[in-house]
Short mmCIF file of N, CA and C in Angstrom, two decimals:
data_model
loop_
_atom_site.label_atom_id
_atom_site.label_comp_id
_atom_site.label_asym_id
_atom_site.label_seq_id
_atom_site.Cartn_x
_atom_site.Cartn_y
_atom_site.Cartn_z
N UNK A 1 2.44 211.05 -94.34
CA UNK A 1 2.75 209.65 -94.50
C UNK A 1 1.50 208.89 -94.91
N UNK A 2 1.51 208.19 -96.03
CA UNK A 2 0.36 207.41 -96.46
C UNK A 2 0.16 206.20 -95.56
N UNK A 3 -1.09 205.87 -95.34
CA UNK A 3 -1.46 204.77 -94.45
C UNK A 3 -2.41 203.84 -95.19
N UNK A 4 -2.09 202.54 -95.23
CA UNK A 4 -2.92 201.53 -95.87
C UNK A 4 -3.41 200.58 -94.78
N UNK A 5 -4.71 200.33 -94.75
CA UNK A 5 -5.27 199.41 -93.77
C UNK A 5 -6.03 198.31 -94.48
N UNK A 6 -5.79 197.07 -94.05
CA UNK A 6 -6.48 195.92 -94.61
C UNK A 6 -7.02 195.07 -93.48
N UNK A 7 -8.26 194.63 -93.63
CA UNK A 7 -8.87 193.72 -92.66
C UNK A 7 -9.04 192.38 -93.34
N UNK A 8 -8.68 191.32 -92.63
CA UNK A 8 -8.73 189.99 -93.21
C UNK A 8 -8.97 188.95 -92.13
N UNK A 9 -9.27 187.73 -92.56
CA UNK A 9 -9.29 186.61 -91.64
C UNK A 9 -7.84 186.27 -91.32
N UNK A 10 -7.61 185.30 -90.48
CA UNK A 10 -6.24 184.95 -90.09
C UNK A 10 -5.37 184.70 -91.31
N UNK A 11 -4.12 185.15 -91.25
CA UNK A 11 -3.16 184.97 -92.33
C UNK A 11 -1.83 184.56 -91.75
N UNK A 12 -1.04 183.86 -92.52
CA UNK A 12 0.29 183.46 -92.07
C UNK A 12 1.23 184.66 -92.18
N UNK A 13 2.36 184.56 -91.53
CA UNK A 13 3.37 185.61 -91.61
C UNK A 13 3.81 185.80 -93.05
N UNK A 14 3.98 184.71 -93.79
CA UNK A 14 4.37 184.80 -95.20
C UNK A 14 3.32 185.54 -96.02
N UNK A 15 2.05 185.24 -95.79
CA UNK A 15 0.98 185.94 -96.51
C UNK A 15 0.98 187.43 -96.18
N UNK A 16 1.17 187.76 -94.91
CA UNK A 16 1.19 189.17 -94.50
C UNK A 16 2.37 189.90 -95.11
N UNK A 17 3.53 189.25 -95.17
CA UNK A 17 4.70 189.87 -95.80
C UNK A 17 4.42 190.18 -97.27
N UNK A 18 3.77 189.24 -97.97
CA UNK A 18 3.44 189.46 -99.38
C UNK A 18 2.43 190.59 -99.54
N UNK A 19 1.45 190.65 -98.65
CA UNK A 19 0.46 191.73 -98.72
C UNK A 19 1.11 193.09 -98.51
N UNK A 20 1.95 193.19 -97.48
CA UNK A 20 2.61 194.47 -97.19
C UNK A 20 3.48 194.89 -98.37
N UNK A 21 4.24 193.96 -98.92
CA UNK A 21 5.11 194.28 -100.05
C UNK A 21 4.27 194.70 -101.27
N UNK A 22 3.23 193.94 -101.55
CA UNK A 22 2.41 194.21 -102.73
C UNK A 22 1.65 195.52 -102.63
N UNK A 23 0.99 195.75 -101.51
CA UNK A 23 0.25 197.01 -101.32
C UNK A 23 1.19 198.20 -101.42
N UNK A 24 2.34 198.08 -100.77
CA UNK A 24 3.29 199.19 -100.76
C UNK A 24 3.81 199.47 -102.16
N UNK A 25 4.18 198.43 -102.89
CA UNK A 25 4.71 198.60 -104.24
C UNK A 25 3.70 199.27 -105.16
N UNK A 26 2.48 198.74 -105.17
CA UNK A 26 1.45 199.29 -106.07
C UNK A 26 1.10 200.73 -105.68
N UNK A 27 0.94 200.99 -104.40
CA UNK A 27 0.60 202.35 -103.97
C UNK A 27 1.73 203.32 -104.30
N UNK A 28 2.97 202.89 -104.11
CA UNK A 28 4.12 203.74 -104.40
C UNK A 28 4.18 204.07 -105.89
N UNK A 29 4.01 203.04 -106.74
CA UNK A 29 4.03 203.25 -108.19
C UNK A 29 2.86 204.12 -108.65
N UNK A 30 1.69 203.90 -108.08
CA UNK A 30 0.49 204.62 -108.49
C UNK A 30 0.55 206.09 -108.08
N UNK A 31 1.00 206.34 -106.86
CA UNK A 31 0.99 207.71 -106.33
C UNK A 31 2.30 208.47 -106.53
N UNK A 32 3.34 207.75 -106.95
CA UNK A 32 4.63 208.40 -107.14
C UNK A 32 5.27 208.84 -105.83
N UNK A 33 5.01 208.08 -104.78
CA UNK A 33 5.56 208.37 -103.45
C UNK A 33 6.52 207.23 -103.10
N UNK A 34 7.67 207.53 -102.49
CA UNK A 34 8.61 206.47 -102.14
C UNK A 34 7.97 205.41 -101.23
N UNK A 35 8.31 204.16 -101.47
CA UNK A 35 7.78 203.06 -100.67
C UNK A 35 8.06 203.25 -99.18
N UNK A 36 9.17 203.86 -98.86
CA UNK A 36 9.55 204.04 -97.46
C UNK A 36 8.60 204.97 -96.70
N UNK A 37 7.75 205.68 -97.41
CA UNK A 37 6.81 206.60 -96.75
C UNK A 37 5.54 205.91 -96.28
N UNK A 38 5.28 204.68 -96.75
CA UNK A 38 4.01 204.01 -96.46
C UNK A 38 4.02 203.22 -95.17
N UNK A 39 2.91 203.33 -94.46
CA UNK A 39 2.63 202.48 -93.31
C UNK A 39 1.50 201.55 -93.71
N UNK A 40 1.60 200.26 -93.34
CA UNK A 40 0.57 199.29 -93.67
C UNK A 40 0.15 198.59 -92.38
N UNK A 41 -1.16 198.54 -92.14
CA UNK A 41 -1.70 197.86 -90.97
C UNK A 41 -2.60 196.73 -91.46
N UNK A 42 -2.33 195.52 -90.98
CA UNK A 42 -3.19 194.38 -91.30
C UNK A 42 -3.91 194.01 -90.00
N UNK A 43 -5.21 194.10 -90.04
CA UNK A 43 -6.03 193.76 -88.88
C UNK A 43 -6.67 192.40 -89.14
N UNK A 44 -6.33 191.42 -88.29
CA UNK A 44 -6.86 190.07 -88.46
C UNK A 44 -8.10 189.87 -87.60
N UNK A 45 -9.03 189.12 -88.12
CA UNK A 45 -10.25 188.76 -87.40
C UNK A 45 -10.46 187.27 -87.53
N UNK A 46 -11.11 186.70 -86.56
CA UNK A 46 -11.44 185.28 -86.63
C UNK A 46 -12.38 185.05 -87.80
N UNK A 47 -12.23 183.95 -88.53
CA UNK A 47 -13.11 183.68 -89.66
C UNK A 47 -14.60 183.70 -89.28
N UNK A 48 -14.90 183.32 -88.04
CA UNK A 48 -16.29 183.30 -87.59
C UNK A 48 -16.89 184.70 -87.49
N UNK A 49 -16.05 185.73 -87.60
CA UNK A 49 -16.53 187.11 -87.53
C UNK A 49 -16.82 187.68 -88.91
N UNK A 50 -16.66 186.88 -89.96
CA UNK A 50 -16.91 187.34 -91.33
C UNK A 50 -18.13 186.64 -91.89
N UNK A 51 -18.99 187.41 -92.54
CA UNK A 51 -20.13 186.84 -93.22
C UNK A 51 -20.14 187.26 -94.68
N UNK A 52 -20.44 186.32 -95.56
CA UNK A 52 -20.52 186.60 -97.00
C UNK A 52 -21.79 185.95 -97.53
N UNK A 53 -22.62 186.73 -98.17
CA UNK A 53 -23.84 186.18 -98.75
C UNK A 53 -24.76 185.54 -97.74
N UNK A 54 -24.75 186.04 -96.52
CA UNK A 54 -25.64 185.52 -95.48
C UNK A 54 -25.10 184.30 -94.76
N UNK A 55 -23.84 183.92 -95.02
CA UNK A 55 -23.25 182.75 -94.38
C UNK A 55 -21.93 183.13 -93.73
N UNK A 56 -21.62 182.48 -92.62
CA UNK A 56 -20.32 182.70 -91.99
C UNK A 56 -19.23 182.11 -92.86
N UNK A 57 -18.08 182.75 -92.85
CA UNK A 57 -16.97 182.37 -93.72
C UNK A 57 -16.57 180.89 -93.59
N UNK A 58 -16.45 180.31 -92.38
CA UNK A 58 -16.06 178.89 -92.31
C UNK A 58 -17.05 177.97 -93.04
N UNK A 59 -18.34 178.27 -92.92
CA UNK A 59 -19.34 177.44 -93.61
C UNK A 59 -19.23 177.61 -95.11
N UNK A 60 -19.04 178.83 -95.56
CA UNK A 60 -18.91 179.10 -96.98
C UNK A 60 -17.68 178.40 -97.55
N UNK A 61 -16.57 178.43 -96.83
CA UNK A 61 -15.34 177.78 -97.29
C UNK A 61 -15.53 176.27 -97.33
N UNK A 62 -16.22 175.71 -96.35
CA UNK A 62 -16.46 174.26 -96.32
C UNK A 62 -17.31 173.83 -97.50
N UNK A 63 -18.26 174.65 -97.90
CA UNK A 63 -19.12 174.33 -99.04
C UNK A 63 -18.37 174.36 -100.36
N UNK A 64 -17.29 175.12 -100.44
CA UNK A 64 -16.53 175.24 -101.68
C UNK A 64 -15.54 174.09 -101.87
N UNK A 65 -15.36 173.25 -100.86
CA UNK A 65 -14.41 172.13 -100.97
C UNK A 65 -15.01 171.01 -101.76
#
């Protein structure tokens, strides 16, 4: 059984549904394995636990506004 794992900051249920559908579809088409065989795990982390370019994600997002 293929297993897909994604780590992200907090996401809505709608966003997670789209991610699971999208990852499964692309992996199924790419590998030629039925979509029903895939397991997808989304691991959420607080934005304060992510750093990009030496800055915490909330600060980086605030600067982009």
